[in-house]
Tab-separated table of C-alpha atoms in Angstrom:
chain	number	residue	atom	x	y	z
A	2	MET	CA	0.000	0.000	0.000
A	3	VAL	CA	1.226	3.467	-0.910
A	4	TYR	CA	-0.147	6.713	0.515
A	5	THR	CA	1.031	10.288	0.151
A	6	VAL	CA	2.117	12.378	3.107
A	7	ASP	CA	-0.960	14.569	2.550
A	8	ALA	CA	-3.295	11.550	2.724
A	9	ILE	CA	-1.700	10.309	5.944
A	10	ALA	CA	-1.910	13.799	7.456
A	11	ARG	CA	-5.641	13.912	6.721
A	12	LEU	CA	-6.091	10.543	8.450
A	13	VAL	CA	-4.390	11.745	11.648
A	14	GLN	CA	-5.675	15.338	11.413
A	15	GLY	CA	-2.149	16.650	11.217
A	16	GLU	CA	-0.414	19.545	9.495
A	17	VAL	CA	2.153	18.957	6.740
A	18	SER	CA	5.461	20.785	6.731
A	19	GLY	CA	7.358	20.214	3.499
A	20	ASP	CA	6.373	18.173	0.454
A	21	GLY	CA	2.957	16.551	0.942
A	22	ALA	CA	3.131	14.661	-2.355
A	23	VAL	CA	5.907	12.327	-1.175
A	24	SER	CA	4.890	8.654	-1.363
A	25	ILE	CA	5.086	6.504	1.766
A	26	ARG	CA	5.244	2.719	1.344
A	27	ARG	CA	5.983	1.586	4.875
A	28	VAL	CA	6.135	2.495	8.550
A	29	SER	CA	9.550	1.837	10.096
A	30	SER	CA	11.633	2.298	13.198
A	31	ILE	CA	14.259	5.014	12.912
A	32	GLU	CA	17.008	2.368	12.860
A	33	GLU	CA	15.430	0.456	9.961
A	34	ALA	CA	14.092	3.410	7.967
A	35	GLN	CA	14.499	3.446	4.203
A	36	GLU	CA	13.491	5.841	1.474
A	37	GLU	CA	9.652	6.122	1.427
A	38	SER	CA	9.472	5.177	5.128
A	39	LEU	CA	7.525	7.086	7.783
A	40	VAL	CA	9.002	7.169	11.289
A	41	LEU	CA	7.861	8.440	14.687
A	42	ALA	CA	9.826	11.069	16.627
A	43	GLU	CA	8.155	12.031	19.916
A	44	THR	CA	11.021	14.020	21.450
A	45	PRO	CA	13.691	16.430	20.162
A	46	ALA	CA	16.346	13.728	20.627
A	47	TYR	CA	14.405	11.263	18.480
A	48	LEU	CA	13.679	14.004	15.948
A	49	ARG	CA	17.422	14.585	15.508
A	50	ARG	CA	17.938	10.852	14.963
A	51	ALA	CA	15.052	10.730	12.482
A	52	GLU	CA	16.524	13.684	10.576
A	53	ALA	CA	19.747	11.702	10.147
A	54	SER	CA	17.933	8.561	8.963
A	55	SER	CA	16.871	7.554	5.450
A	56	ALA	CA	13.172	8.118	6.211
A	57	SER	CA	11.147	10.309	3.857
A	58	CYS	CA	8.607	11.476	6.432
A	59	ILE	CA	8.660	12.122	10.181
A	60	LEU	CA	5.550	12.077	12.353
A	61	THR	CA	6.263	14.452	15.221
A	62	ARG	CA	4.821	16.916	17.702
A	63	GLU	CA	3.312	20.281	16.783
A	64	GLY	CA	5.830	23.110	16.818
A	65	ALA	CA	8.760	21.177	15.360
A	66	GLY	CA	10.990	23.365	13.203
A	67	PRO	CA	11.541	23.200	9.440
A	68	SER	CA	13.216	20.112	8.041
A	69	ARG	CA	14.665	18.816	4.807
A	70	LYS	CA	12.226	15.908	5.203
A	71	SER	CA	8.436	15.983	5.075
A	72	LEU	CA	6.921	16.402	8.529
A	73	ILE	CA	3.449	15.584	9.807
A	74	LEU	CA	2.800	17.695	12.912
A	75	VAL	CA	0.227	16.452	15.418
A	76	ARG	CA	-0.773	17.052	19.046
A	77	ASN	CA	-0.299	13.416	20.110
A	78	PRO	CA	2.333	11.731	17.916
A	79	LYS	CA	2.078	8.276	19.492
A	80	ALA	CA	-1.705	8.063	19.041
A	81	ALA	CA	-1.369	9.266	15.457
A	82	PHE	CA	1.376	6.702	14.844
A	83	ALA	CA	-0.962	3.937	16.013
A	84	ARG	CA	-3.533	5.023	13.414
A	85	VAL	CA	-0.904	5.018	10.683
A	86	LEU	CA	0.206	1.507	11.673
A	87	TRP	CA	-3.401	0.295	11.361
A	88	LEU	CA	-3.534	1.894	7.908
A	89	TYR	CA	-0.558	-0.134	6.682
A	90	HIS	CA	-1.206	-3.238	8.781
A	91	PRO	CA	-4.972	-3.813	9.078
A	92	ALA	CA	-6.198	-6.550	11.413
A	93	LYS	CA	-5.930	-10.019	9.912
A	94	LYS	CA	-8.910	-12.324	10.125
A	95	GLY	CA	-9.435	-15.900	9.040
A	96	ARG	CA	-11.147	-16.812	5.800
A	97	ALA	CA	-14.939	-16.825	6.113
A	98	GLY	CA	-16.453	-20.254	6.660
A	99	ALA	CA	-15.976	-23.160	9.044
A	100	HIS	CA	-12.997	-25.518	8.832
A	101	PRO	CA	-14.067	-29.149	8.292
A	102	SER	CA	-12.586	-30.169	11.653
A	103	ALA	CA	-14.720	-27.667	13.600
A	104	VAL	CA	-17.535	-29.069	15.755
A	105	ILE	CA	-20.635	-26.872	15.893
A	106	GLY	CA	-23.539	-27.596	18.240
A	107	GLU	CA	-27.279	-27.228	17.831
A	108	GLU	CA	-29.227	-23.982	17.474
A	109	VAL	CA	-26.100	-21.962	16.733
A	110	GLY	CA	-26.667	-18.589	15.069
A	111	LEU	CA	-23.850	-17.570	12.730
A	112	GLY	CA	-23.638	-14.069	11.249
A	113	ALA	CA	-22.240	-13.140	7.849
A	114	GLN	CA	-18.569	-13.756	7.010
A	115	VAL	CA	-17.782	-15.639	10.212
A	116	ALA	CA	-14.416	-17.453	10.164
A	117	ILE	CA	-14.127	-20.635	12.250
A	118	GLY	CA	-10.672	-22.217	12.342
A	119	PRO	CA	-9.470	-25.814	12.710
A	120	PHE	CA	-10.496	-27.882	15.750
A	121	VAL	CA	-12.857	-25.246	17.131
A	122	THR	CA	-15.706	-26.526	19.295
A	123	ILE	CA	-18.903	-24.501	19.616
A	124	GLY	CA	-21.629	-25.537	22.044
A	125	ASN	CA	-25.379	-25.321	21.732
A	126	ARG	CA	-27.417	-22.099	21.494
A	127	VAL	CA	-24.375	-19.941	20.766
A	128	ARG	CA	-24.850	-16.666	18.866
A	129	ILE	CA	-21.954	-15.333	16.779
A	130	GLY	CA	-22.153	-11.941	15.060
A	131	ASP	CA	-20.994	-10.797	11.640
A	132	ARG	CA	-17.307	-10.920	10.727
A	133	VAL	CA	-16.236	-12.707	13.903
A	134	SER	CA	-12.959	-14.633	13.602
A	135	ILE	CA	-12.412	-17.698	15.814
A	136	GLY	CA	-8.872	-19.099	15.760
A	137	PRO	CA	-7.691	-22.716	15.890
A	138	GLY	CA	-8.523	-24.754	18.960
A	139	CYS	CA	-10.976	-22.336	20.568
A	140	ALA	CA	-13.732	-23.752	22.786
A	141	ILE	CA	-17.030	-21.868	23.009
A	142	GLY	CA	-19.433	-23.116	25.690
A	143	ASP	CA	-23.206	-23.395	25.522
A	144	GLY	CA	-25.175	-20.165	25.395
A	145	CYS	CA	-22.239	-17.853	24.696
A	146	VAL	CA	-22.706	-14.638	22.715
A	147	ILE	CA	-19.937	-13.139	20.563
A	148	GLU	CA	-20.843	-9.890	18.838
A	149	GLU	CA	-19.664	-8.380	15.549
A	150	ASP	CA	-16.040	-7.928	14.464
A	151	THR	CA	-14.559	-9.720	17.455
A	152	ILE	CA	-11.356	-11.754	17.100
A	153	LEU	CA	-10.549	-14.796	19.223
A	154	HIS	CA	-6.997	-15.981	18.673
A	155	SER	CA	-5.995	-19.622	19.053
A	156	ARG	CA	-6.991	-21.739	22.082
A	157	VAL	CA	-9.280	-19.182	23.715
A	158	THR	CA	-11.875	-20.756	26.018
A	159	LEU	CA	-15.284	-19.241	26.730
A	160	TYR	CA	-17.208	-20.989	29.478
A	161	GLU	CA	-20.980	-21.371	29.331
A	162	GLY	CA	-22.980	-18.152	29.078
A	163	THR	CA	-20.057	-15.777	28.548
A	164	ARG	CA	-20.954	-12.648	26.584
A	165	VAL	CA	-18.389	-10.857	24.441
A	166	GLY	CA	-19.147	-7.490	22.834
A	167	LYS	CA	-18.223	-5.860	19.543
A	168	ARG	CA	-14.657	-5.371	18.267
A	169	VAL	CA	-13.128	-7.312	21.141
A	170	ILE	CA	-9.694	-8.917	20.691
A	171	VAL	CA	-8.816	-11.934	22.846
A	172	HIS	CA	-5.291	-13.329	22.589
A	173	ALA	CA	-4.150	-16.934	22.728
A	174	GLY	CA	-4.832	-19.072	25.756
A	175	ALA	CA	-7.213	-16.722	27.564
A	176	VAL	CA	-9.883	-18.397	29.715
A	177	LEU	CA	-13.067	-16.387	30.120
A	178	GLY	CA	-15.905	-17.242	32.460
A	179	SER	CA	-14.324	-20.046	34.497
A	180	ASP	CA	-15.524	-20.642	38.052
A	181	GLY	CA	-14.663	-18.046	40.650
A	182	PHE	CA	-12.535	-19.065	43.629
A	183	GLY	CA	-15.406	-19.522	46.043
A	184	PHE	CA	-15.167	-21.938	48.982
A	185	VAL	CA	-16.467	-21.934	52.546
A	186	PRO	CA	-14.805	-23.889	55.387
A	187	GLU	CA	-16.927	-26.364	57.324
A	188	ASP	CA	-15.700	-29.057	59.719
A	189	GLY	CA	-12.173	-28.876	58.359
A	190	GLU	CA	-13.234	-29.128	54.714
A	191	GLN	CA	-13.619	-26.587	51.932
A	192	ILE	CA	-17.152	-26.566	50.526
A	193	LYS	CA	-17.365	-25.262	46.966
A	194	ILE	CA	-19.803	-22.401	46.390
A	195	PRO	CA	-21.499	-22.910	42.998
A	196	GLN	CA	-20.553	-20.157	40.558
A	197	VAL	CA	-23.783	-19.615	38.630
A	198	GLY	CA	-23.346	-16.047	37.375
A	199	ILE	CA	-21.851	-14.977	34.051
A	200	LEU	CA	-19.016	-12.908	32.582
A	201	VAL	CA	-19.757	-9.892	30.374
A	202	ILE	CA	-17.034	-8.365	28.183
A	203	GLU	CA	-18.201	-5.039	26.743
A	204	ASP	CA	-17.229	-3.476	23.380
A	205	ASP	CA	-13.668	-2.585	22.293
A	206	VAL	CA	-11.910	-4.567	25.011
A	207	GLU	CA	-8.523	-6.220	24.387
A	208	ILE	CA	-7.495	-9.205	26.515
A	209	GLY	CA	-3.908	-10.475	26.534
A	210	ALA	CA	-2.547	-13.996	26.289
A	211	ASN	CA	-3.283	-16.434	29.131
A	212	VAL	CA	-5.564	-14.032	30.990
A	213	CYS	CA	-8.129	-15.649	33.311
A	214	ILE	CA	-11.386	-13.877	34.169
A	215	ASP	CA	-13.862	-15.633	36.460
A	216	ARG	CA	-17.619	-15.721	36.114
A	217	ALA	CA	-19.706	-14.269	38.951
A	218	THR	CA	-20.949	-16.299	41.869
A	219	LEU	CA	-24.325	-14.646	41.244
A	220	GLY	CA	-24.978	-11.859	38.763
A	221	ARG	CA	-22.148	-10.642	36.539
A	222	THR	CA	-18.422	-10.079	36.360
A	223	ILE	CA	-18.123	-7.038	34.081
A	224	ILE	CA	-15.191	-5.808	31.990
A	225	GLY	CA	-16.196	-2.342	30.797
A	226	ARG	CA	-15.951	-0.813	27.375
A	227	GLY	CA	-12.448	-0.081	26.097
A	228	VAL	CA	-10.610	-1.868	28.916
A	229	LYS	CA	-7.137	-3.165	27.983
A	230	ILE	CA	-5.734	-6.175	29.849
A	231	ASP	CA	-2.119	-7.323	29.478
A	232	ASN	CA	-0.900	-10.939	29.500
A	233	LEU	CA	-1.166	-13.182	32.573
A	234	VAL	CA	-3.742	-11.158	34.498
A	235	GLN	CA	-6.217	-12.809	36.917
A	236	ILE	CA	-9.606	-11.199	37.605
A	237	GLY	CA	-11.860	-12.756	40.225
A	238	HIS	CA	-15.596	-13.320	40.455
A	239	ASN	CA	-18.024	-10.375	40.563
A	240	VAL	CA	-15.324	-7.841	39.738
A	241	ALA	CA	-16.402	-4.747	37.789
A	242	VAL	CA	-13.713	-2.946	35.777
A	243	GLY	CA	-14.728	0.512	34.541
A	244	GLU	CA	-14.370	1.690	30.970
A	245	SER	CA	-10.966	2.522	29.475
A	246	SER	CA	-8.997	1.163	32.435
A	247	THR	CA	-5.720	-0.718	31.886
A	248	LEU	CA	-4.306	-3.696	33.788
A	249	SER	CA	-0.668	-4.648	33.207
A	250	ALA	CA	0.948	-8.088	33.244
A	251	GLN	CA	0.688	-10.358	36.290
A	252	ALA	CA	-1.816	-8.155	38.097
A	253	GLY	CA	-4.452	-9.916	40.185
A	254	VAL	CA	-7.842	-8.532	41.207
A	255	GLY	CA	-9.762	-10.222	44.026
A	256	GLY	CA	-13.454	-10.981	44.054
A	257	SER	CA	-16.136	-8.270	44.280
A	258	THR	CA	-13.633	-5.479	43.708
A	259	VAL	CA	-14.802	-2.408	41.794
A	260	VAL	CA	-12.280	-0.642	39.547
A	261	GLY	CA	-13.416	2.778	38.346
A	262	LYS	CA	-13.129	4.355	34.908
A	263	ARG	CA	-9.743	5.112	33.321
A	264	CYS	CA	-7.754	3.510	36.135
A	265	THR	CA	-4.190	2.256	35.670
A	266	ILE	CA	-3.162	-0.980	37.406
A	267	ALA	CA	0.569	-1.526	36.899
A	268	GLY	CA	2.475	-4.809	36.646
A	269	GLN	CA	2.382	-7.391	39.450
A	270	VAL	CA	-0.169	-5.437	41.471
A	271	GLY	CA	-2.249	-7.484	43.901
A	272	ILE	CA	-5.695	-6.124	44.737
A	273	ALA	CA	-7.549	-8.028	47.444
A	274	ASP	CA	-11.284	-8.686	47.575
A	275	HIS	CA	-14.008	-6.066	48.131
A	276	VAL	CA	-11.742	-3.140	47.234
A	277	THR	CA	-13.211	-0.001	45.635
A	278	LEU	CA	-11.098	2.147	43.316
A	279	GLY	CA	-12.516	5.485	42.194
A	280	ASP	CA	-12.052	6.841	38.684
A	281	ARG	CA	-8.546	7.604	37.357
A	282	VAL	CA	-6.790	5.800	40.217
A	283	ILE	CA	-3.188	4.720	39.551
A	284	VAL	CA	-1.719	1.752	41.446
A	285	GLY	CA	2.071	1.517	41.048
A	286	ALA	CA	3.946	-1.665	40.148
A	287	GLN	CA	4.132	-4.505	42.706
A	288	SER	CA	1.726	-2.747	45.058
A	289	GLY	CA	-0.599	-4.620	47.394
A	290	VAL	CA	-4.055	-3.181	48.078
A	291	ALA	CA	-5.577	-4.557	51.297
A	292	PRO	CA	-9.082	-6.078	51.528
A	293	GLY	CA	-11.904	-3.568	51.715
A	294	LYS	CA	-9.660	-0.594	50.916
A	295	GLN	CA	-11.323	2.421	49.286
A	296	LEU	CA	-9.300	4.735	47.041
A	297	ARG	CA	-10.650	8.133	46.009
A	298	ASP	CA	-10.908	9.472	42.448
A	299	GLY	CA	-7.501	10.378	41.035
A	300	GLU	CA	-5.502	8.886	43.908
A	301	ILE	CA	-2.007	7.552	43.127
A	302	VAL	CA	-0.759	4.787	45.407
A	303	TRP	CA	2.313	2.570	45.599
A	304	GLY	CA	3.846	0.016	47.911
A	305	SER	CA	2.661	-2.916	49.973
A	306	PRO	CA	0.456	-2.092	51.678
A	307	ALA	CA	-0.412	0.555	49.092
A	308	ARG	CA	-0.403	4.115	50.407
A	309	PRO	CA	-0.221	7.579	48.797
A	310	ILE	CA	2.811	7.610	46.547
A	311	GLN	CA	4.650	10.450	48.297
A	312	LYS	CA	4.471	8.623	51.627
A	313	SER	CA	5.764	5.444	49.971
A	314	LYS	CA	8.639	7.350	48.371
A	315	HIS	CA	9.623	8.846	51.717
A	316	GLN	CA	9.494	5.397	53.304
A	317	PHE	CA	11.720	3.866	50.626
A	318	ALA	CA	14.147	6.781	50.871
A	319	ALA	CA	14.364	6.264	54.631
A	320	MET	CA	14.918	2.519	54.197
A	321	ALA	CA	17.856	3.224	51.895
A	322	ARG	CA	19.493	5.160	54.764
A	323	LEU	CA	18.892	2.476	57.410
A	324	PRO	CA	22.525	1.193	57.574
A	325	GLU	CA	23.858	4.723	58.186
A	326	LEU	CA	21.078	5.477	60.678
A	327	LEU	CA	21.831	2.272	62.603
A	328	GLU	CA	25.505	3.234	62.785
A	329	GLU	CA	24.536	6.690	64.069
A	330	VAL	CA	22.234	5.176	66.708
A	331	ALA	CA	24.997	2.772	67.805
A	332	ALA	CA	27.462	5.672	68.080
A	333	LEU	CA	24.966	7.717	70.106
A	334	ARG	CA	24.360	4.732	72.366
A	335	ARG	CA	28.111	4.350	73.011
A	336	ARG	CA	28.390	8.046	73.845
A	337	LEU	CA	25.399	7.817	76.190
A	338	ILE	CA	26.940	4.849	78.009
A	339	ASP	CA	30.235	6.730	78.267
A	340	LEU	CA	28.492	9.799	79.722
A	341	GLU	CA	26.570	7.673	82.218
A	342	THR	CA	29.817	5.965	83.296
A	343	ARG	CA	31.533	9.315	83.852
A	344	THR	CA	28.567	10.596	85.849
A	345	VAL	CA	28.670	7.575	88.164
A	346	ARG	CA	32.390	8.126	88.794
């Protein structure tokens, strides 16, 4: 595919500086740029490197100075770059139709141009919307709903009754709607609590590889619109994640926790059960949020247990000085003993 600089600028609502008629055949890193490549330069340092490369066009921030290369000037270069990448590398879907090895149950509703890969199993009373792509080895339980333009990559499992919205992307190995971790002790044994609720994935969600999201005990586990979940994340039963929130790799969210809108959960964060996070909360990497904790809108926390980030920073700074402080305390103690000895004499 070949587009002019002017055409790309219109797509990203940017301003052209230089020759807008230059043809662009590819999107490249600065290191691998060739003639007719477009590259991203978010900072002045990267812009200098891009200027020295073989690229024909640089996508950069508004206000950048004149250049011997064509520039596309935008407010948010990284977001614009993502749109350009989609232009040159549109999402790949399987060929419409069902592979002969697929097993499809009774009363299944298939939309137009649905692609069903090898060794897929689809249960009874499943509804699949238009242009859905189901990769090899996926298992779709009875009564599931998958809406239009959703992509399930290989070996995704949807347990019974799971509902997946429009334009959702689920990466390989994810397990959606499995039983929540619900047990009650009695007479030295663990009695399983039946998990009879469902899991609802709303529109425009992306779920990473090997993510596990549990169904509700009763009612619904809900992943809100536009949520992005990294690989290896665990989300417990009856959790509600608000729209446009992000959860990074190896995070775990305990049952009945509520995550507000546009929250950021960093890598290896552990959130216990019955926690409430307001909107726009940020939880720093490797933090631990205690059971029942409530965080206000816009709060930024870090540490284990998680506390306001400035307090955590002060604590870590103090810990770094502990060896010196211990030496000072020991020296003061020796002086005190010496003074007491002199006083007695």
